[in-house]
Amino acid sequence: MMPIARFFIKFIIIFFIGVCLVPMSASAADNDQISYQISGVKGNMLKNVNAVLKSAQGKRALNKDTIQDIYQQVPENVKLALQPFGYFRPTIKTQLTQNNDTQWTATLKITAGPALPVADIKIDITGPGTKDPAFKRLLANLPLKQGEKFTTKQYDDTKQSLFAVANNNGYIDAKLIKQQVSIDLKNYRATVTLELATGIRYYFGTVHVTPNFFSAEFIKRYLNFKPGEVFSPERLLAYQQNLNNSGFFQQVMIKPQQNKAIKAHVPIEVTPTPVKPQRWQLGGGYGTDTGIRGSLGWQWRRITDDGQHFSTSLSGSAQIGINFNATYFIPGSDPLNDLYTITTNIFNYSTDAGKSFTQNYGVNYLTSLDGIQQTASLSYINETYNLTNEATQHAQLIMPSLTWMYLDADNPLSPTKGVRVTLNVRGSQQGLLSSTSFIQSQLNINWVRPLVWGSRIVAHETIGATGATNFSKVPLSIRFTAGGAQSVRAYGYQALGPGKFLIQTTEEFQQRVYGHFYVGGFFDAGNAFNNFNTAQLLKTSAGPVVVWDSPVGSLELSVAKRLSSTNIWSVEFSMGTLL
């Protein structure tokens, strides 16, 4: 081979190796890493320090030189990260350690130092809203206070509070024409200056409803304001939510037409899209108390243009029986708080307490006042029943009933904290189309309370009492029973009782383990009885539980043991709500 050819071949080989090695070297250099060990700050301050340090690093390839450059900027970046929390004189001690060829650790010891105080707050309200009492109330209780430390969050909250008060009191053109924070590091103090120009005050104008199946008069029943009242976006949003939550509409668009305002009165355009006229529902499942169950439902949701509608359902259970229900709904003058219903409920069931075939026809009026929902009912009950091992009996009742329900929860569907209290009183008078006289009351208290580290307490308490001239004539569906997956577990469904009185309590400790899954333990106690001197009055059970807070309710699987027996266990499954 000629020397020139050999040289050329060697050159090609060396060049190829060089091309391959260069990216390998670069890749090795790019694998350098720097980590931070930070002490002296915690919580949101620590999160912000980490975020600023990460942002300062950016997407730069890390090697010895860039790491040194990043390290030199650490004190200044930490200072910037602490300023939003009111600390402008921190002391920062740093040390950079090379652990191996590619691993570096920066140790930061941070002393936040004194907080920067707010020396003065100057807030001026100019324009037509200058003397509005709403601004005076806000200025007396600002998030940012003189003498306290300055923080970016409280400064921003103060500006947002000014806009919120302005908008919800009709000053929807309000603008901050001056917003300034002066930081005096020499004297170590902050001065805040804000000036809000309110602009003119607006009022609600006429409400126009786009033609649709439901009448404009009915849709306006949901209004929470009147034309001529002070305009408020918050109240307008609440009106939209009321319509969306009514069940009559797929969607509701509400548009304030400020550009068409006449003498500062803003017209409101409401464009609703009604739901489809009919809806079918098919369901099924399994419960320890009910066995395999299924249901078929139908709703006629658009009978009249003033919101009258109808629903019916047929459900069956392998272990209990069949239930037919039909309800006609008539919204009242205030459909948010007034509702009339006409109901039919026909069912037969068979439990450990006995068998019953019941026809229940009623009229009901539901209303809400000061957060308490009240239901007044008048029912006609025709029932054929027999207690276990007793002869068949017949009863008919005209039964008035009153129910009060109070709910306070952070989320009604899936609460983390809340309480529900329900009180029911009902009765009948013999001779007034009733075969017997009785009066009965029942109080239910359900509550959930969060504890530490994702744990919670869930409790259900029930007490009931019946007074009757001849209790043996009170039909089975009216008597109290206990036992089952949502009562006293390890005892059969309605196996305790029936009786005049009811006492029942459930206490559960639940610890969140992942997402919406909980594990814990329960204790149940209760009974339905006729005499308080009954031996071993309360039946008890306990055991472990597994709970899943699903989108459709709380699903619970428990292993229950009767505490009065050493060898009676049962597996219980139920679905319901925490409250």
CSV table of N, CA and C in Angstrom, one decimal, residues 226-328:
chain,number,residue,atom,x,y,z
A,226,LYS,N,-83.2,42.6,42.0
A,226,LYS,CA,-84.2,43.3,41.3
A,226,LYS,C,-83.7,44.4,40.5
A,227,PRO,N,-84.3,44.7,39.3
A,227,PRO,CA,-83.8,45.9,38.5
A,227,PRO,C,-83.8,47.1,39.4
A,228,GLY,N,-82.7,47.9,39.3
A,228,GLY,CA,-82.6,49.1,40.1
A,228,GLY,C,-81.7,48.9,41.3
A,229,GLU,N,-81.4,47.7,41.7
A,229,GLU,CA,-80.5,47.4,42.7
A,229,GLU,C,-79.0,47.6,42.2
A,230,VAL,N,-78.1,47.8,43.1
A,230,VAL,CA,-76.7,48.0,42.8
A,230,VAL,C,-76.2,46.8,42.1
A,231,PHE,N,-75.5,47.0,40.9
A,231,PHE,CA,-75.0,45.9,40.1
A,231,PHE,C,-73.8,45.2,40.9
A,232,SER,N,-73.9,43.8,40.8
A,232,SER,CA,-72.9,43.0,41.5
A,232,SER,C,-72.6,41.8,40.7
A,233,PRO,N,-71.3,41.6,40.1
A,233,PRO,CA,-71.0,40.4,39.4
A,233,PRO,C,-71.1,39.2,40.3
A,234,GLU,N,-70.9,39.3,41.6
A,234,GLU,CA,-71.0,38.2,42.5
A,234,GLU,C,-72.5,37.7,42.5
A,235,ARG,N,-73.4,38.6,42.6
A,235,ARG,CA,-74.8,38.2,42.6
A,235,ARG,C,-75.3,37.6,41.3
A,236,LEU,N,-74.7,38.2,40.2
A,236,LEU,CA,-75.0,37.7,38.9
A,236,LEU,C,-74.5,36.2,38.7
A,237,LEU,N,-73.3,35.9,39.2
A,237,LEU,CA,-72.8,34.6,39.2
A,237,LEU,C,-73.7,33.6,40.0
A,238,ALA,N,-74.1,34.1,41.2
A,238,ALA,CA,-75.0,33.3,42.0
A,238,ALA,C,-76.3,32.9,41.3
A,239,TYR,N,-76.8,33.9,40.6
A,239,TYR,CA,-78.1,33.7,39.8
A,239,TYR,C,-77.8,32.6,38.7
A,240,GLN,N,-76.7,32.7,38.0
A,240,GLN,CA,-76.4,31.7,37.0
A,240,GLN,C,-76.2,30.3,37.6
A,241,GLN,N,-75.6,30.2,38.8
A,241,GLN,CA,-75.4,28.9,39.5
A,241,GLN,C,-76.7,28.4,39.9
A,242,ASN,N,-77.6,29.2,40.4
A,242,ASN,CA,-79.0,28.8,40.8
A,242,ASN,C,-79.7,28.1,39.6
A,243,LEU,N,-79.6,28.7,38.5
A,243,LEU,CA,-80.3,28.1,37.3
A,243,LEU,C,-79.6,26.9,36.8
A,244,ASN,N,-78.3,26.8,36.8
A,244,ASN,CA,-77.5,25.6,36.4
A,244,ASN,C,-77.8,24.5,37.4
A,245,ASN,N,-78.0,24.8,38.7
A,245,ASN,CA,-78.2,23.7,39.7
A,245,ASN,C,-79.7,23.3,39.8
A,246,SER,N,-80.6,24.0,39.0
A,246,SER,CA,-82.0,23.7,39.2
A,246,SER,C,-82.4,22.4,38.6
A,247,GLY,N,-81.6,21.8,37.7
A,247,GLY,CA,-82.0,20.6,37.1
A,247,GLY,C,-82.8,20.7,35.8
A,248,PHE,N,-83.1,22.0,35.4
A,248,PHE,CA,-84.0,22.2,34.3
A,248,PHE,C,-83.2,22.6,33.0
A,249,PHE,N,-81.9,22.9,33.2
A,249,PHE,CA,-81.1,23.4,32.1
A,249,PHE,C,-79.8,22.7,31.9
A,250,GLN,N,-79.4,22.4,30.6
A,250,GLN,CA,-78.1,21.9,30.3
A,250,GLN,C,-77.0,23.0,30.6
A,251,GLN,N,-77.4,24.2,30.2
A,251,GLN,CA,-76.4,25.3,30.3
A,251,GLN,C,-77.2,26.6,30.3
A,252,VAL,N,-76.6,27.5,31.1
A,252,VAL,CA,-77.2,28.9,31.1
A,252,VAL,C,-76.1,29.9,30.9
A,253,MET,N,-76.3,30.7,29.9
A,253,MET,CA,-75.4,31.8,29.7
A,253,MET,C,-76.0,33.1,30.1
A,254,ILE,N,-75.3,33.9,30.9
A,254,ILE,CA,-75.8,35.2,31.4
A,254,ILE,C,-74.8,36.3,31.0
A,255,LYS,N,-75.2,37.3,30.3
A,255,LYS,CA,-74.3,38.3,29.8
A,255,LYS,C,-74.8,39.7,30.2
A,256,PRO,N,-74.1,40.4,31.1
A,256,PRO,CA,-74.4,41.8,31.4
A,256,PRO,C,-74.0,42.7,30.2
A,257,GLN,N,-74.9,43.5,29.7
A,257,GLN,CA,-74.6,44.3,28.5
A,257,GLN,C,-74.3,45.7,28.9
A,258,GLN,N,-73.1,45.9,29.4
A,258,GLN,CA,-72.7,47.2,29.9
A,258,GLN,C,-72.7,48.2,28.8
A,259,ASN,N,-72.4,47.8,27.6
A,259,ASN,CA,-72.3,48.8,26.5
A,259,ASN,C,-73.7,49.3,26.1
A,260,LYS,N,-74.8,48.7,26.6
A,260,LYS,CA,-76.1,49.1,26.4
A,260,LYS,C,-76.8,49.7,27.6
A,261,ALA,N,-75.9,50.0,28.6
A,261,ALA,CA,-76.5,50.6,29.8
A,261,ALA,C,-77.2,52.0,29.6
A,262,ILE,N,-78.3,52.2,30.2
A,262,ILE,CA,-79.1,53.4,30.1
A,262,ILE,C,-79.1,54.0,31.5
A,263,LYS,N,-78.5,55.2,31.6
A,263,LYS,CA,-78.4,55.9,32.9
A,263,LYS,C,-77.8,54.9,33.9
A,264,ALA,N,-76.7,54.3,33.5
A,264,ALA,CA,-75.9,53.4,34.4
A,264,ALA,C,-76.7,52.1,34.8
A,265,HIS,N,-77.8,51.8,34.2
A,265,HIS,CA,-78.6,50.6,34.4
A,265,HIS,C,-78.2,49.6,33.3
A,266,VAL,N,-77.6,48.4,33.8
A,266,VAL,CA,-77.0,47.5,32.8
A,266,VAL,C,-78.1,46.4,32.5
A,267,PRO,N,-78.5,46.2,31.3
A,267,PRO,CA,-79.4,45.1,30.9
A,267,PRO,C,-78.7,43.8,31.1
A,268,ILE,N,-79.5,42.8,31.4
A,268,ILE,CA,-79.0,41.4,31.6
A,268,ILE,C,-79.7,40.5,30.6
A,269,GLU,N,-78.8,39.8,29.8
A,269,GLU,CA,-79.3,38.8,28.8
A,269,GLU,C,-79.1,37.4,29.3
A,270,VAL,N,-80.2,36.7,29.4
A,270,VAL,CA,-80.2,35.3,29.9
A,270,VAL,C,-80.5,34.3,28.7
A,271,THR,N,-79.6,33.4,28.5
A,271,THR,CA,-79.8,32.5,27.4
A,271,THR,C,-79.7,31.1,27.9
A,272,PRO,N,-80.9,30.4,28.2
A,272,PRO,CA,-80.8,29.1,28.8
A,272,PRO,C,-81.0,28.0,27.7
A,273,THR,N,-80.4,26.9,28.0
A,273,THR,CA,-80.6,25.7,27.1
A,273,THR,C,-81.2,24.6,27.9
A,274,PRO,N,-82.5,24.3,27.8
A,274,PRO,CA,-83.2,23.4,28.6
A,274,PRO,C,-82.7,21.9,28.4
A,275,VAL,N,-82.9,21.1,29.5
A,275,VAL,CA,-82.5,19.7,29.4
A,275,VAL,C,-83.5,19.0,28.4
A,276,LYS,N,-83.1,17.8,28.0
A,276,LYS,CA,-84.0,17.0,27.2
A,276,LYS,C,-85.3,16.6,28.0
A,277,PRO,N,-86.4,16.5,27.3
A,277,PRO,CA,-87.7,16.2,28.0
A,277,PRO,C,-87.7,15.0,28.9
A,278,GLN,N,-87.1,13.9,28.4
A,278,GLN,CA,-87.2,12.7,29.2
A,278,GLN,C,-85.8,12.1,29.5
A,279,ARG,N,-85.8,11.3,30.5
A,279,ARG,CA,-84.5,10.7,30.9
A,279,ARG,C,-84.8,9.3,31.6
A,280,TRP,N,-84.1,8.3,31.1
A,280,TRP,CA,-84.2,7.0,31.6
A,280,TRP,C,-83.0,6.7,32.5
A,281,GLN,N,-83.2,5.9,33.6
A,281,GLN,CA,-82.1,5.5,34.4
A,281,GLN,C,-82.2,4.0,34.7
A,282,LEU,N,-81.0,3.4,34.6
A,282,LEU,CA,-80.9,1.9,34.9
A,282,LEU,C,-79.8,1.7,35.8
A,283,GLY,N,-80.1,1.0,36.9
A,283,GLY,CA,-79.0,0.8,37.9
A,283,GLY,C,-79.0,-0.6,38.5
A,284,GLY,N,-78.0,-0.9,39.1
A,284,GLY,CA,-77.9,-2.2,39.8
A,284,GLY,C,-76.7,-2.3,40.7
A,285,GLY,N,-76.6,-3.3,41.5
A,285,GLY,CA,-75.6,-3.4,42.5
A,285,GLY,C,-75.8,-4.5,43.5
A,286,TYR,N,-75.0,-4.4,44.5
A,286,TYR,CA,-75.0,-5.5,45.6
A,286,TYR,C,-74.8,-4.8,46.9
A,287,GLY,N,-75.5,-5.2,47.9
A,287,GLY,CA,-75.3,-4.8,49.3
A,287,GLY,C,-75.5,-6.0,50.2
A,288,THR,N,-74.8,-5.9,51.3
A,288,THR,CA,-74.9,-7.0,52.3
A,288,THR,C,-76.4,-7.1,52.8
A,289,ASP,N,-77.0,-6.0,53.0
A,289,ASP,CA,-78.4,-6.0,53.5
A,289,ASP,C,-79.4,-6.4,52.4
A,290,THR,N,-79.1,-5.9,51.2
A,290,THR,CA,-80.1,-6.1,50.1
A,290,THR,C,-79.9,-7.3,49.2
A,291,GLY,N,-78.6,-7.8,49.2
A,291,GLY,CA,-78.3,-8.8,48.1
A,291,GLY,C,-78.2,-8.1,46.8
A,292,ILE,N,-78.4,-8.9,45.7
A,292,ILE,CA,-78.4,-8.3,44.4
A,292,ILE,C,-79.6,-7.4,44.2
A,293,ARG,N,-79.4,-6.2,43.7
A,293,ARG,CA,-80.5,-5.3,43.5
A,293,ARG,C,-80.4,-4.6,42.1
A,294,GLY,N,-81.6,-4.1,41.7
A,294,GLY,CA,-81.6,-3.4,40.4
A,294,GLY,C,-82.7,-2.3,40.5
A,295,SER,N,-82.6,-1.4,39.6
A,295,SER,CA,-83.6,-0.3,39.5
A,295,SER,C,-83.8,0.2,38.1
A,296,LEU,N,-85.0,0.7,37.8
A,296,LEU,CA,-85.3,1.3,36.6
A,296,LEU,C,-86.1,2.6,36.9
A,297,GLY,N,-85.6,3.7,36.3
A,297,GLY,CA,-86.2,5.0,36.6
A,297,GLY,C,-86.5,5.8,35.3
A,298,TRP,N,-87.5,6.6,35.4
A,298,TRP,CA,-87.9,7.5,34.3
A,298,TRP,C,-88.3,8.8,34.8
A,299,GLN,N,-87.8,9.9,34.1
A,299,GLN,CA,-88.2,11.3,34.4
A,299,GLN,C,-88.8,12.0,33.3
A,300,TRP,N,-89.8,12.7,33.5
A,300,TRP,CA,-90.5,13.6,32.5
A,300,TRP,C,-90.2,15.0,33.0
A,301,ARG,N,-89.2,15.6,32.5
A,301,ARG,CA,-88.6,16.8,33.1
A,301,ARG,C,-89.2,18.1,32.5
A,302,ARG,N,-90.0,18.1,31.5
A,302,ARG,CA,-90.6,19.3,30.9
A,302,ARG,C,-92.1,19.1,30.7
A,303,ILE,N,-92.9,19.1,31.8
A,303,ILE,CA,-94.3,19.0,31.6
A,303,ILE,C,-95.0,20.3,31.3
A,304,THR,N,-94.6,21.3,32.2
A,304,THR,CA,-95.2,22.6,32.0
A,304,THR,C,-94.1,23.6,32.0
A,305,ASP,N,-94.4,24.8,31.4
A,305,ASP,CA,-93.3,25.9,31.3
A,305,ASP,C,-93.0,26.5,32.6
A,306,ASP,N,-93.7,26.2,33.7
A,306,ASP,CA,-93.3,26.7,35.0
A,306,ASP,C,-92.6,25.7,35.9
A,307,GLY,N,-92.0,24.7,35.3
A,307,GLY,CA,-91.2,23.8,36.0
A,307,GLY,C,-91.8,22.5,36.6
A,308,GLN,N,-93.0,22.2,36.4
A,308,GLN,CA,-93.6,21.0,36.9
A,308,GLN,C,-93.1,19.8,36.2
A,309,HIS,N,-92.7,18.8,37.0
A,309,HIS,CA,-92.1,17.6,36.4
A,309,HIS,C,-92.4,16.4,37.2
A,310,PHE,N,-92.1,15.2,36.6
A,310,PHE,CA,-92.5,13.9,37.2
A,310,PHE,C,-91.4,12.9,37.1
A,311,SER,N,-91.3,12.1,38.2
A,311,SER,CA,-90.3,11.0,38.1
A,311,SER,C,-90.9,9.7,38.7
A,312,THR,N,-90.5,8.6,38.3
A,312,THR,CA,-91.0,7.3,38.8
A,312,THR,C,-89.8,6.3,38.7
A,313,SER,N,-89.9,5.4,39.7
A,313,SER,CA,-88.8,4.3,39.7
A,313,SER,C,-89.4,3.0,40.2
A,314,LEU,N,-88.8,2.0,39.8
A,314,LEU,CA,-89.1,0.6,40.3
A,314,LEU,C,-87.8,0.0,40.6
A,315,SER,N,-87.7,-0.5,41.9
A,315,SER,CA,-86.5,-1.1,42.3
A,315,SER,C,-86.8,-2.4,43.0
A,316,GLY,N,-85.9,-3.4,42.9
A,316,GLY,CA,-86.1,-4.7,43.5
A,316,GLY,C,-84.8,-5.2,44.1
A,317,SER,N,-85.0,-6.0,45.2
A,317,SER,CA,-83.9,-6.6,45.9
A,317,SER,C,-84.1,-8.0,46.1
A,318,ALA,N,-83.1,-8.8,45.9
A,318,ALA,CA,-83.3,-10.3,46.1
A,318,ALA,C,-83.6,-10.6,47.5
A,319,GLN,N,-83.1,-9.9,48.5
A,319,GLN,CA,-83.3,-10.3,49.9
A,319,GLN,C,-84.5,-9.5,50.6
A,320,ILE,N,-84.9,-8.3,50.1
A,320,ILE,CA,-85.8,-7.5,50.8
A,320,ILE,C,-87.2,-7.5,50.1
A,321,GLY,N,-87.2,-7.0,48.8
A,321,GLY,CA,-88.5,-6.9,48.2
A,321,GLY,C,-88.5,-5.9,47.0
A,322,ILE,N,-89.7,-5.4,46.7
A,322,ILE,CA,-89.9,-4.5,45.5
A,322,ILE,C,-90.4,-3.2,46.0
A,323,ASN,N,-90.0,-2.1,45.4
A,323,ASN,CA,-90.4,-0.8,45.8
A,323,ASN,C,-90.8,0.0,44.5
A,324,PHE,N,-92.0,0.6,44.5
A,324,PHE,CA,-92.4,1.4,43.4
A,324,PHE,C,-92.7,2.8,43.9
A,325,ASN,N,-92.1,3.8,43.3
A,325,ASN,CA,-92.2,5.2,43.7
A,325,ASN,C,-92.5,6.1,42.6
A,326,ALA,N,-93.5,7.1,42.8
A,326,ALA,CA,-93.8,8.1,41.8
A,326,ALA,C,-94.0,9.4,42.5
A,327,THR,N,-93.4,10.5,41.9
A,327,THR,CA,-93.5,11.8,42.5
A,327,THR,C,-93.7,12.8,41.4
A,328,TYR,N,-94.7,13.7,41.7
A,328,TYR,CA,-95.0,14.9,40.9
A,328,TYR,C,-94.5,16.1,41.6
